Amino acid sequence: MVRLNTPLNTEDILSLKLGEMVFINGIIFTGRYKVHRYLANEKPPISSMPFDLQGGVIYHCGPLLKKHDDNYSVLSAGPSTSSRVDLYQPEVIRTYNIKAIIGKGGMGINTIKAMQECKCIYLNTISGSAVYLANRIKKVIGGYKIDEFSDIEAMWAFEVEDFPAVLTIDTQGNTLHKNIKNLSSVNIINLIQR
Amino acid sequence: MLKLRDGVVELYRKVATSIPNDVEEALKKAYENETNQISRTALEIILKNISFARTSSRPICQDTGFPVFYVKTPRGLSQSLIMEVINDATRIATRKIPLRTNAIDTLTDNNTGDNTGFLFPLIHIDETEEEHFNVELLLLGGGSENIGQTYKLPALINIDGKEFIAERNLEGARKCIFDAIFKAQGKACPPYYIGVAVGGSKEQTAFLSKRQLMRRINDENPIAELNTFEKDLLQEINRIGIGVAGFGGNNTAMGLKIALAARHPASYIVDISFSCWAMRRGRLIW
């Protein structure tokens, strides 16, 4: 069992292998389509944000939250499909030196190139296990662009404990998604030609 | 009507926070027979998630979906009144359960904040000779919706550079299904539940393919040829190797259902709908 603490240490990241299960401890930042488009196009300085995204971990997630006065609790928070932010992700990784992306389904070639340059990994968490994953979120530290983008599309900072995910893209550009895709194409071609 | 409204609110709760027995059984069976270690661990977490969601009455997935209703009403009841009741119930359920607010005004890009909007939820109403109301609800996540595909046959299917002709027959539909699964990979939370329809109009086949997701996993297609098609193809799909969450292994789909509609001579449309493993459907009889 591999435990990773944020901020992530480059040495720890480099030693991970495809298919390895990791458990994240520390702070992660959510972001979906609107956050990514905004960060990539506007490149707001860290000083204008309520938390330090530099060298951080991004989680593709539009959580279901409950508001109690000024505090939030997380009811359900599984991953959202990563390919939807593929157009903006490379710019976000380079601008903020992102060290890990958590999502589902993997990402495209341009994102993988940016990940190689910045020594960033991609972690596929357990799709749809939103209550289980919400239970791993111990605290909502704060939100960014809540009014402008709404709860679902805002950036949230979560404190997590043993948040599970599987390494599916490493810093060398190797991807489990590509391996599975290749395997599935061989199998499908065989099935069609039966 | 107030009672019907409260019934629909409870239907939302049941559908959003639990999954039907047949689906849970299929996932348990998948856990038993899974050969890939990562996928097995993922299934273990998925089964725990189902149990946590049920006991804490929290939505099983943060994406509480696009609500689609299939309503059968006794003769003579006002359809607009039923739609009003369902919209009211949607607003109440959104606050009470709560559900994620998923309805976006497509022009202004603003979230409507209560899960209602033009044709949202989508409500299909049929009048019947029965004395009871039969309200079925499907909550389909956006990721699942987005991997659905439509094909107009004959078509050229290209799997990683290798081309095949999908002709106007069930074998052609089979090739389209493989293509759709190949494109979907692990993006929308497999093992998938797959609905297929073949016919001659886009709305007819899109409606029917999604409607197939409401069928129970173990039901039998009344048309023997289609029943065999469903069972054989499901076995083949589970040899593709995409696996749970796309991690690999022998559980890529939990079920596949197909329906046919009559077609125009010029058209042969194959429409494919997907649901993630969190197949959320339920029924209220009132």
GROMACS .gro file of C-alpha atoms in nm:
model
  480
    1MET     CA    1   0.000   0.000   0.000
    2VAL     CA    2   0.152   0.331  -0.115
    3ARG     CA    3   0.064   0.645   0.080
    4LEU     CA    4   0.127   0.982  -0.085
    5ASN     CA    5   0.125   1.307   0.110
    6THR     CA    6   0.063   1.649  -0.043
    7PRO     CA    7   0.251   1.850  -0.152
    8LEU     CA    8   0.370   1.555  -0.358
    9ASN     CA    9   0.737   1.475  -0.362
   10THR     CA   10   0.881   1.420  -0.715
   11GLU     CA   11   1.084   1.115  -0.603
   12ASP     CA   12   0.772   0.942  -0.471
   13ILE     CA   13   0.590   1.012  -0.797
   14LEU     CA   14   0.872   0.881  -1.017
   15SER     CA   15   0.885   0.543  -0.844
   16LEU     CA   16   0.515   0.458  -0.901
   17LYS     CA   17   0.420   0.184  -1.147
   18LEU     CA   18   0.119   0.156  -1.379
   19GLY     CA   19  -0.169  -0.019  -1.204
   20GLU     CA   20  -0.038   0.060  -0.857
   21MET     CA   21  -0.296   0.163  -0.599
   22VAL     CA   22  -0.214   0.474  -0.400
   23PHE     CA   23  -0.376   0.653  -0.107
   24ILE     CA   24  -0.359   1.030  -0.100
   25ASN     CA   25  -0.337   1.231   0.219
   26GLY     CA   26  -0.349   1.609   0.235
   27ILE     CA   27  -0.513   1.870   0.014
   28ILE     CA   28  -0.671   1.823  -0.331
   29PHE     CA   29  -0.843   2.086  -0.551
   30THR     CA   30  -1.151   2.010  -0.760
   31GLY     CA   31  -1.193   2.141  -1.112
   32ARG     CA   32  -1.417   2.067  -1.407
   33TYR     CA   33  -1.481   2.234  -1.742
   34LYS     CA   34  -1.536   2.594  -1.620
   35VAL     CA   35  -1.243   2.601  -1.378
   36HIS     CA   36  -1.011   2.457  -1.641
   37ARG     CA   37  -1.123   2.694  -1.914
   38TYR     CA   38  -1.079   2.988  -1.676
   39LEU     CA   39  -0.737   2.884  -1.545
   40ALA     CA   40  -0.605   2.807  -1.895
   41ASN     CA   41  -0.736   3.125  -2.058
   42GLU     CA   42  -0.699   3.384  -1.778
   43LYS     CA   43  -0.407   3.234  -1.585
   44PRO     CA   44  -0.502   3.411  -1.259
   45PRO     CA   45  -0.201   3.456  -1.026
   46ILE     CA   46  -0.192   3.233  -0.717
   47SER     CA   47  -0.208   3.549  -0.503
   48SER     CA   48  -0.562   3.613  -0.632
   49MET     CA   49  -0.683   3.268  -0.521
   50PRO     CA   50  -0.789   3.166  -0.172
   51PHE     CA   51  -0.546   2.871  -0.171
   52ASP     CA   52  -0.208   2.771  -0.309
   53LEU     CA   53  -0.265   2.564  -0.621
   54GLN     CA   54   0.106   2.573  -0.712
   55GLY     CA   55   0.248   2.218  -0.722
   56GLY     CA   56  -0.094   2.084  -0.622
   57VAL     CA   57  -0.327   1.796  -0.701
   58ILE     CA   58  -0.636   1.852  -0.919
   59TYR     CA   59  -0.946   1.632  -0.887
   60HIS     CA   60  -1.195   1.622  -1.177
   61CYS     CA   61  -1.510   1.631  -0.970
   62GLY     CA   62  -1.838   1.821  -0.944
   63PRO     CA   63  -1.931   1.734  -0.587
   64LEU     CA   64  -2.270   1.717  -0.417
   65LEU     CA   65  -2.234   1.941  -0.111
   66LYS     CA   66  -2.455   2.042   0.176
   67LYS     CA   67  -2.431   2.394   0.314
   68HIS     CA   68  -2.465   2.456   0.687
   69ASP     CA   69  -2.446   2.829   0.753
   70ASP     CA   70  -2.101   2.916   0.617
   71ASN     CA   71  -1.962   2.563   0.618
   72TYR     CA   72  -1.998   2.283   0.367
   73SER     CA   73  -1.998   1.907   0.404
   74VAL     CA   74  -1.947   1.665   0.115
   75LEU     CA   75  -2.228   1.415   0.059
   76SER     CA   76  -2.113   1.252  -0.262
   77ALA     CA   77  -1.798   1.320  -0.464
   78GLY     CA   78  -1.682   1.072  -0.728
   79PRO     CA   79  -1.476   1.150  -1.037
   80SER     CA   80  -1.606   1.319  -1.352
   81THR     CA   81  -1.490   1.221  -1.705
   82SER     CA   82  -1.141   1.368  -1.755
   83SER     CA   83  -1.147   1.394  -2.135
   84ARG     CA   84  -1.388   1.690  -2.106
   85VAL     CA   85  -1.107   1.915  -1.984
   86ASP     CA   86  -0.842   1.781  -2.221
   87LEU     CA   87  -0.831   2.105  -2.424
   88TYR     CA   88  -0.733   2.313  -2.120
   89GLN     CA   89  -0.541   2.067  -1.903
   90PRO     CA   90  -0.191   2.108  -2.059
   91GLU     CA   91  -0.196   2.485  -1.999
   92VAL     CA   92  -0.318   2.438  -1.642
   93ILE     CA   93  -0.047   2.179  -1.566
   94ARG     CA   94   0.229   2.405  -1.705
   95THR     CA   95   0.103   2.729  -1.547
   96TYR     CA   96   0.056   2.591  -1.196
   97ASN     CA   97   0.311   2.306  -1.204
   98ILE     CA   98   0.041   2.051  -1.119
   99LYS     CA   99   0.189   1.725  -0.984
  100ALA     CA  100  -0.112   1.493  -1.000
  101ILE     CA  101  -0.450   1.474  -1.170
  102ILE     CA  102  -0.726   1.254  -1.027
  103GLY     CA  103  -1.015   1.163  -1.254
  104LYS     CA  104  -1.156   0.884  -1.463
  105GLY     CA  105  -1.104   0.752  -1.815
  106GLY     CA  106  -0.758   0.899  -1.882
  107MET     CA  107  -0.646   1.195  -2.094
  108GLY     CA  108  -0.523   1.279  -2.444
  109ILE     CA  109  -0.182   1.309  -2.598
  110ASN     CA  110  -0.132   1.684  -2.538
  111THR     CA  111  -0.210   1.649  -2.170
  112ILE     CA  112   0.024   1.351  -2.142
  113LYS     CA  113   0.302   1.557  -2.303
  114ALA     CA  114   0.254   1.836  -2.047
  115MET     CA  115   0.252   1.575  -1.771
  116GLN     CA  116   0.589   1.440  -1.892
  117GLU     CA  117   0.739   1.792  -1.896
  118CYS     CA  118   0.614   1.879  -1.545
  119LYS     CA  119   0.656   1.533  -1.386
  120CYS     CA  120   0.286   1.501  -1.323
  121ILE     CA  121   0.094   1.173  -1.276
  122TYR     CA  122  -0.264   1.074  -1.354
  123LEU     CA  123  -0.462   0.874  -1.103
  124ASN     CA  124  -0.787   0.702  -1.200
  125THR     CA  125  -1.002   0.677  -0.890
  126ILE     CA  126  -1.286   0.432  -0.842
  127SER     CA  127  -1.560   0.557  -1.075
  128GLY     CA  128  -1.899   0.616  -0.925
  129SER     CA  129  -1.795   0.531  -0.569
  130ALA     CA  130  -1.901   0.877  -0.466
  131VAL     CA  131  -2.017   0.814  -0.109
  132TYR     CA  132  -1.712   0.600  -0.031
  133LEU     CA  133  -1.488   0.877  -0.167
  134ALA     CA  134  -1.683   1.153   0.012
  135ASN     CA  135  -1.614   0.964   0.335
  136ARG     CA  136  -1.241   1.001   0.260
  137ILE     CA  137  -1.283   1.381   0.249
  138LYS     CA  138  -1.238   1.502   0.603
  139LYS     CA  139  -1.288   1.873   0.555
  140VAL     CA  140  -1.391   2.135   0.301
  141ILE     CA  141  -1.119   2.399   0.333
  142GLY     CA  142  -1.275   2.650   0.099
  143GLY     CA  143  -1.412   2.729  -0.243
  144TYR     CA  144  -1.313   2.955  -0.536
  145LYS     CA  145  -1.555   3.101  -0.793
  146ILE     CA  146  -1.857   2.953  -0.615
  147ASP     CA  147  -2.101   3.228  -0.715
  148GLU     CA  148  -1.969   3.264  -1.067
  149PHE     CA  149  -1.944   2.895  -1.160
  150SER     CA  150  -2.197   2.742  -0.910
  151ASP     CA  151  -2.125   2.468  -0.655
  152ILE     CA  152  -2.084   2.197  -0.919
  153GLU     CA  153  -1.831   2.385  -1.133
  154ALA     CA  154  -1.642   2.577  -0.863
  155MET     CA  155  -1.294   2.490  -0.737
  156TRP     CA  156  -1.303   2.334  -0.391
  157ALA     CA  157  -1.011   2.259  -0.164
  158PHE     CA  158  -1.067   1.929   0.020
  159GLU     CA  159  -0.860   1.778   0.296
  160VAL     CA  160  -0.847   1.403   0.228
  161GLU     CA  161  -0.736   1.097   0.421
  162ASP     CA  162  -0.636   0.775   0.240
  163PHE     CA  163  -0.819   0.876  -0.077
  164PRO     CA  164  -0.779   0.571  -0.308
  165ALA     CA  165  -0.678   0.585  -0.675
  166VAL     CA  166  -0.486   0.381  -0.930
  167LEU     CA  167  -0.184   0.515  -1.120
  168THR     CA  168  -0.285   0.491  -1.486
  169ILE     CA  169  -0.051   0.747  -1.653
  170ASP     CA  170   0.307   0.784  -1.530
  171THR     CA  171   0.556   1.067  -1.579
  172GLN     CA  172   0.717   0.885  -1.876
  173GLY     CA  173   0.399   0.894  -2.080
  174ASN     CA  174   0.315   0.525  -2.024
  175THR     CA  175  -0.058   0.475  -1.986
  176LEU     CA  176  -0.274   0.188  -1.871
  177HIS     CA  177  -0.557   0.343  -2.079
  178LYS     CA  178  -0.353   0.299  -2.399
  179ASN     CA  179  -0.257  -0.056  -2.303
  180ILE     CA  180  -0.621  -0.147  -2.237
  181LYS     CA  181  -0.728   0.026  -2.558
  182ASN     CA  182  -0.476  -0.175  -2.761
  183LEU     CA  183  -0.582  -0.497  -2.595
  184SER     CA  184  -0.950  -0.418  -2.654
  185SER     CA  185  -0.894  -0.339  -3.023
  186VAL     CA  186  -0.719  -0.675  -3.078
  187ASN     CA  187  -0.999  -0.856  -2.895
  188ILE     CA  188  -1.277  -0.671  -3.080
  189ILE     CA  189  -1.118  -0.734  -3.421
  190ASN     CA  190  -1.097  -1.105  -3.334
  191LEU     CA  191  -1.458  -1.112  -3.219
  192ILE     CA  192  -1.582  -0.938  -3.534
  193GLN     CA  193  -1.386  -1.179  -3.754
  194ARG     CA  194  -1.500  -1.490  -3.558
  195MET     CA  195  -5.224   1.462  -0.624
  196LEU     CA  196  -5.028   1.566  -0.312
  197LYS     CA  197  -4.985   1.200  -0.230
  198LEU     CA  198  -4.861   1.131  -0.581
  199ARG     CA  199  -4.616   1.420  -0.544
  200ASP     CA  200  -4.480   1.279  -0.217
  201GLY     CA  201  -4.462   0.937  -0.377
  202VAL     CA  202  -4.247   1.076  -0.659
  203VAL     CA  203  -4.018   1.249  -0.405
  204GLU     CA  204  -3.968   0.912  -0.234
  205LEU     CA  205  -3.912   0.748  -0.573
  206TYR     CA  206  -3.633   1.001  -0.635
  207ARG     CA  207  -3.482   0.914  -0.298
  208LYS     CA  208  -3.494   0.541  -0.362
  209VAL     CA  209  -3.350   0.570  -0.713
  210ALA     CA  210  -3.073   0.820  -0.623
  211THR     CA  211  -2.952   0.646  -0.307
  212SER     CA  212  -2.977   0.277  -0.395
  213ILE     CA  213  -2.948   0.050  -0.693
  214PRO     CA  214  -3.193  -0.226  -0.786
  215ASN     CA  215  -3.141  -0.583  -0.658
  216ASP     CA  216  -3.073  -0.727  -1.002
  217VAL     CA  217  -2.791  -0.478  -1.057
  218GLU     CA  218  -2.639  -0.532  -0.713
  219GLU     CA  219  -2.656  -0.909  -0.767
  220ALA     CA  220  -2.478  -0.869  -1.102
  221LEU     CA  221  -2.202  -0.664  -0.937
  222LYS     CA  222  -2.160  -0.923  -0.660
  223LYS     CA  223  -2.133  -1.193  -0.925
  224ALA     CA  224  -1.876  -0.979  -1.109
  225TYR     CA  225  -1.674  -0.951  -0.787
  226GLU     CA  226  -1.682  -1.331  -0.747
  227ASN     CA  227  -1.559  -1.403  -1.100
  228GLU     CA  228  -1.323  -1.107  -1.157
  229THR     CA  229  -0.972  -1.221  -1.246
  230ASN     CA  230  -0.798  -0.881  -1.260
  231GLN     CA  231  -0.669  -0.775  -0.918
  232ILE     CA  232  -0.719  -0.396  -0.960
  233SER     CA  233  -1.072  -0.446  -1.095
  234ARG     CA  234  -1.148  -0.678  -0.804
  235THR     CA  235  -1.038  -0.411  -0.555
  236ALA     CA  236  -1.247  -0.155  -0.747
  237LEU     CA  237  -1.553  -0.384  -0.725
  238GLU     CA  238  -1.496  -0.424  -0.353
  239ILE     CA  239  -1.504  -0.044  -0.315
  240ILE     CA  240  -1.810  -0.021  -0.545
  241LEU     CA  241  -2.001  -0.273  -0.329
  242LYS     CA  242  -1.906  -0.084  -0.013
  243ASN     CA  243  -2.019   0.238  -0.179
  244ILE     CA  244  -2.361   0.087  -0.253
  245SER     CA  245  -2.399  -0.015   0.109
  246PHE     CA  246  -2.276   0.322   0.250
  247ALA     CA  247  -2.514   0.511   0.021
  248ARG     CA  248  -2.812   0.300   0.120
  249THR     CA  249  -2.751   0.317   0.495
  250SER     CA  250  -2.675   0.691   0.500
  251SER     CA  251  -2.943   0.775   0.240
  252ARG     CA  252  -2.693   0.973   0.031
  253PRO     CA  253  -2.680   0.973  -0.351
  254ILE     CA  254  -2.479   0.676  -0.474
  255CYS     CA  255  -2.307   0.903  -0.729
  256GLN     CA  256  -2.257   1.280  -0.705
  257ASP     CA  257  -2.400   1.302  -1.055
  258THR     CA  258  -2.766   1.241  -0.976
  259GLY     CA  259  -2.827   1.241  -1.347
  260PHE     CA  260  -3.077   1.359  -1.605
  261PRO     CA  261  -3.417   1.240  -1.479
  262VAL     CA  262  -3.632   1.057  -1.733
  263PHE     CA  263  -3.986   0.950  -1.637
  264TYR     CA  264  -4.196   0.683  -1.806
  265VAL     CA  265  -4.551   0.725  -1.679
  266LYS     CA  266  -4.856   0.511  -1.745
  267THR     CA  267  -5.179   0.672  -1.632
  268PRO     CA  268  -5.538   0.555  -1.601
  269ARG     CA  269  -5.765   0.687  -1.875
  270GLY     CA  270  -5.881   1.046  -1.862
  271LEU     CA  271  -5.627   1.208  -1.628
  272SER     CA  272  -5.483   1.544  -1.724
  273GLN     CA  273  -5.130   1.505  -1.860
  274SER     CA  274  -5.035   1.863  -1.787
  275LEU     CA  275  -5.138   1.814  -1.424
  276ILE     CA  276  -4.917   1.505  -1.396
  277MET     CA  277  -4.625   1.697  -1.542
  278GLU     CA  278  -4.681   1.974  -1.289
  279VAL     CA  279  -4.683   1.720  -1.004
  280ILE     CA  280  -4.357   1.564  -1.128
  281ASN     CA  281  -4.190   1.904  -1.163
  282ASP     CA  282  -4.299   1.997  -0.808
  283ALA     CA  283  -4.170   1.666  -0.677
  284THR     CA  284  -3.840   1.728  -0.857
  285ARG     CA  285  -3.794   2.064  -0.684
  286ILE     CA  286  -3.875   1.916  -0.344
  287ALA     CA  287  -3.651   1.611  -0.396
  288THR     CA  288  -3.363   1.836  -0.503
  289ARG     CA  289  -3.377   2.022  -0.171
  290LYS     CA  290  -3.472   1.735   0.052
  291ILE     CA  291  -3.249   1.441  -0.049
  292PRO     CA  292  -3.058   1.651  -0.176
  293LEU     CA  293  -2.987   1.597  -0.547
  294ARG     CA  294  -2.714   1.780  -0.736
  295THR     CA  295  -2.865   2.065  -0.939
  296ASN     CA  296  -2.805   1.943  -1.292
  297ALA     CA  297  -3.041   2.154  -1.507
  298ILE     CA  298  -2.855   2.421  -1.705
  299ASP     CA  299  -3.027   2.686  -1.918
  300THR     CA  300  -2.862   2.618  -2.252
  301LEU     CA  301  -2.880   2.980  -2.371
  302THR     CA  302  -2.772   3.168  -2.057
  303ASP     CA  303  -2.553   2.883  -1.922
  304ASN     CA  304  -2.703   2.942  -1.576
  305ASN     CA  305  -2.791   2.658  -1.344
  306THR     CA  306  -3.168   2.674  -1.282
  307GLY     CA  307  -3.096   2.562  -0.925
  308ASP     CA  308  -3.387   2.320  -0.886
  309ASN     CA  309  -3.339   2.050  -1.152
  310THR     CA  310  -3.624   2.175  -1.367
  311GLY     CA  311  -3.617   2.347  -1.705
  312PHE     CA  312  -3.764   2.313  -2.054
  313LEU     CA  313  -3.802   1.935  -2.113
  314PHE     CA  314  -3.607   1.871  -1.791
  315PRO     CA  315  -3.698   1.630  -1.636
  316LEU     CA  316  -3.803   1.448  -1.949
  317ILE     CA  317  -4.149   1.297  -1.901
  318HIS     CA  318  -4.306   1.035  -2.129
  319ILE     CA  319  -4.676   0.973  -2.058
  320ASP     CA  320  -4.895   0.694  -2.194
  321GLU     CA  321  -5.262   0.653  -2.118
  322THR     CA  322  -5.361   0.293  -2.043
  323GLU     CA  323  -5.668   0.089  -1.953
  324GLU     CA  324  -5.515   0.012  -1.611
  325GLU     CA  325  -5.655   0.158  -1.287
  326HIS     CA  326  -5.312   0.232  -1.143
  327PHE     CA  327  -5.047   0.489  -1.203
  328ASN     CA  328  -4.716   0.335  -1.298
  329VAL     CA  329  -4.428   0.580  -1.266
  330GLU     CA  330  -4.081   0.466  -1.367
  331LEU     CA  331  -3.776   0.687  -1.312
  332LEU     CA  332  -3.431   0.664  -1.469
  333LEU     CA  333  -3.146   0.882  -1.340
  334LEU     CA  334  -2.876   0.867  -1.605
  335GLY     CA  335  -2.539   1.030  -1.542
  336GLY     CA  336  -2.391   1.274  -1.793
  337GLY     CA  337  -2.085   1.060  -1.859
  338SER     CA  338  -2.306   0.768  -1.961
  339GLU     CA  339  -2.525   0.990  -2.180
  340ASN     CA  340  -2.219   1.126  -2.360
  341ILE     CA  341  -2.083   0.787  -2.471
  342GLY     CA  342  -2.409   0.691  -2.645
  343GLN     CA  343  -2.383   0.657  -3.026
  344THR     CA  344  -2.606   0.661  -3.335
  345TYR     CA  345  -2.518   0.482  -3.661
  346LYS     CA  346  -2.687   0.493  -3.999
  347LEU     CA  347  -2.630   0.167  -4.182
  348PRO     CA  348  -2.465   0.063  -4.405
  349ALA     CA  349  -2.160   0.219  -4.241
  350LEU     CA  350  -1.786   0.171  -4.233
  351ILE     CA  351  -1.667   0.077  -3.885
  352ASN     CA  352  -1.304   0.151  -3.807
  353ILE     CA  353  -1.145  -0.022  -3.507
  354ASP     CA  354  -0.794   0.120  -3.464
  355GLY     CA  355  -0.731   0.133  -3.841
  356LYS     CA  356  -0.902  -0.195  -3.931
  357GLU     CA  357  -1.217  -0.140  -4.138
  358PHE     CA  358  -1.539  -0.341  -4.142
  359ILE     CA  359  -1.868  -0.288  -4.324
  360ALA     CA  360  -2.171  -0.283  -4.096
  361GLU     CA  361  -2.454  -0.408  -4.321
  362ARG     CA  362  -2.827  -0.365  -4.263
  363ASN     CA  363  -2.877  -0.667  -4.038
  364LEU     CA  364  -2.820  -0.775  -3.677
  365GLU     CA  365  -2.459  -0.859  -3.761
  366GLY     CA  366  -2.419  -0.493  -3.868
  367ALA     CA  367  -2.574  -0.379  -3.538
  368ARG     CA  368  -2.329  -0.608  -3.355
  369LYS     CA  369  -2.035  -0.432  -3.524
  370CYS     CA  370  -2.176  -0.091  -3.423
  371ILE     CA  371  -2.207  -0.208  -3.062
  372PHE     CA  372  -1.843  -0.318  -3.058
  373ASP     CA  373  -1.744   0.018  -3.209
  374ALA     CA  374  -1.941   0.212  -2.945
  375ILE     CA  375  -1.780   0.012  -2.664
  376PHE     CA  376  -1.436   0.060  -2.819
  377LYS     CA  377  -1.494   0.437  -2.827
  378ALA     CA  378  -1.632   0.440  -2.471
  379GLN     CA  379  -1.339   0.247  -2.317
  380GLY     CA  380  -1.344   0.309  -1.940
  381LYS     CA  381  -1.470   0.669  -1.958
  382ALA     CA  382  -1.818   0.621  -1.814
  383CYS     CA  383  -1.775   0.376  -1.527
  384PRO     CA  384  -1.802   0.020  -1.658
  385PRO     CA  385  -1.927  -0.251  -1.614
  386TYR     CA  386  -2.189  -0.096  -1.842
  387TYR     CA  387  -2.556  -0.170  -1.895
  388ILE     CA  388  -2.620  -0.133  -2.268
  389GLY     CA  389  -2.950  -0.057  -2.446
  390VAL     CA  390  -2.974  -0.093  -2.825
  391ALA     CA  391  -3.252  -0.011  -3.069
  392VAL     CA  392  -3.275  -0.055  -3.446
  393GLY     CA  393  -3.533   0.126  -3.653
  394GLY     CA  394  -3.598   0.403  -3.900
  395SER     CA  395  -3.624   0.734  -3.713
  396LYS     CA  396  -3.378   0.906  -3.481
  397GLU     CA  397  -3.624   0.984  -3.201
  398GLN     CA  398  -3.784   0.641  -3.218
  399THR     CA  399  -3.452   0.459  -3.179
  400ALA     CA  400  -3.308   0.702  -2.921
  401PHE     CA  401  -3.622   0.660  -2.710
  402LEU     CA  402  -3.621   0.282  -2.742
  403SER     CA  403  -3.252   0.226  -2.675
  404LYS     CA  404  -3.271   0.422  -2.350
  405ARG     CA  405  -3.598   0.249  -2.261
  406GLN     CA  406  -3.413  -0.085  -2.273
  407LEU     CA  407  -3.210   0.026  -1.969
  408MET     CA  408  -3.531  -0.008  -1.765
  409ARG     CA  409  -3.544  -0.384  -1.830
  410ARG     CA  410  -3.427  -0.617  -1.556
  411ILE     CA  411  -3.091  -0.780  -1.619
  412ASN     CA  412  -3.228  -1.134  -1.605
  413ASP     CA  413  -3.540  -1.083  -1.817
  414GLU     CA  414  -3.586  -1.267  -2.144
  415ASN     CA  415  -3.642  -1.099  -2.477
  416PRO     CA  416  -3.976  -1.233  -2.611
  417ILE     CA  417  -3.824  -1.263  -2.960
  418ALA     CA  418  -3.608  -1.577  -2.951
  419GLU     CA  419  -3.355  -1.452  -3.206
  420LEU     CA  420  -3.301  -1.129  -3.008
  421ASN     CA  421  -3.281  -1.319  -2.679
  422THR     CA  422  -2.993  -1.524  -2.817
  423PHE     CA  423  -2.833  -1.209  -2.962
  424GLU     CA  424  -2.843  -1.038  -2.619
  425LYS     CA  425  -2.695  -1.332  -2.428
  426ASP     CA  426  -2.424  -1.419  -2.681
  427LEU     CA  427  -2.315  -1.061  -2.730
  428LEU     CA  428  -2.291  -0.998  -2.356
  429GLN     CA  429  -2.051  -1.291  -2.324
  430GLU     CA  430  -1.844  -1.159  -2.614
  431ILE     CA  431  -1.833  -0.806  -2.467
  432ASN     CA  432  -1.689  -0.950  -2.147
  433ARG     CA  433  -1.400  -1.093  -2.349
  434ILE     CA  434  -1.297  -0.744  -2.472
  435GLY     CA  435  -1.093  -0.672  -2.158
  436ILE     CA  436  -1.185  -0.310  -2.073
  437GLY     CA  437  -1.302  -0.414  -1.727
  438VAL     CA  438  -1.418  -0.232  -1.416
  439ALA     CA  439  -1.349   0.144  -1.444
  440GLY     CA  440  -1.131   0.056  -1.747
  441PHE     CA  441  -0.870  -0.122  -1.532
  442GLY     CA  442  -0.893  -0.444  -1.739
  443GLY     CA  443  -1.047  -0.784  -1.666
  444ASN     CA  444  -1.353  -0.987  -1.753
  445ASN     CA  445  -1.636  -0.754  -1.649
  446THR     CA  446  -1.697  -0.483  -1.911
  447ALA     CA  447  -2.079  -0.508  -1.919
  448MET     CA  448  -2.350  -0.633  -1.683
  449GLY     CA  449  -2.618  -0.664  -1.946
  450LEU     CA  450  -2.722  -0.586  -2.303
  451LYS     CA  451  -3.080  -0.541  -2.424
  452ILE     CA  452  -3.206  -0.481  -2.777
  453ALA     CA  453  -3.538  -0.375  -2.929
  454LEU     CA  454  -3.648  -0.334  -3.291
  455ALA     CA  455  -3.887  -0.083  -3.445
  456ALA     CA  456  -4.028  -0.081  -3.796
  457ARG     CA  457  -3.824   0.131  -4.037
  458HIS     CA  458  -3.854   0.335  -4.355
  459PRO     CA  459  -3.693   0.159  -4.657
  460ALA     CA  460  -3.426   0.430  -4.678
  461SER     CA  461  -3.323   0.414  -4.313
  462TYR     CA  462  -3.155   0.162  -4.087
  463ILE     CA  463  -3.060   0.338  -3.765
  464VAL     CA  464  -2.877   0.171  -3.477
  465ASP     CA  465  -2.889   0.369  -3.153
  466ILE     CA  466  -2.692   0.268  -2.845
  467SER     CA  467  -2.746   0.395  -2.489
  468PHE     CA  468  -2.518   0.323  -2.198
  469SER     CA  469  -2.554   0.329  -1.824
  470CYS     CA  470  -2.262   0.316  -1.582
  471TRP     CA  471  -2.254   0.037  -1.320
  472ALA     CA  472  -2.461   0.269  -1.095
  473MET     CA  473  -2.773   0.182  -1.293
  474ARG     CA  474  -3.036   0.390  -1.117
  475ARG     CA  475  -3.392   0.299  -1.205
  476GLY     CA  476  -3.707   0.243  -1.003
  477ARG     CA  477  -4.082   0.221  -1.014
  478LEU     CA  478  -4.377   0.355  -0.819
  479ILE     CA  479  -4.720   0.198  -0.855
  480TRP     CA  480  -4.994   0.420  -0.716
   0.00000   0.00000   0.00000
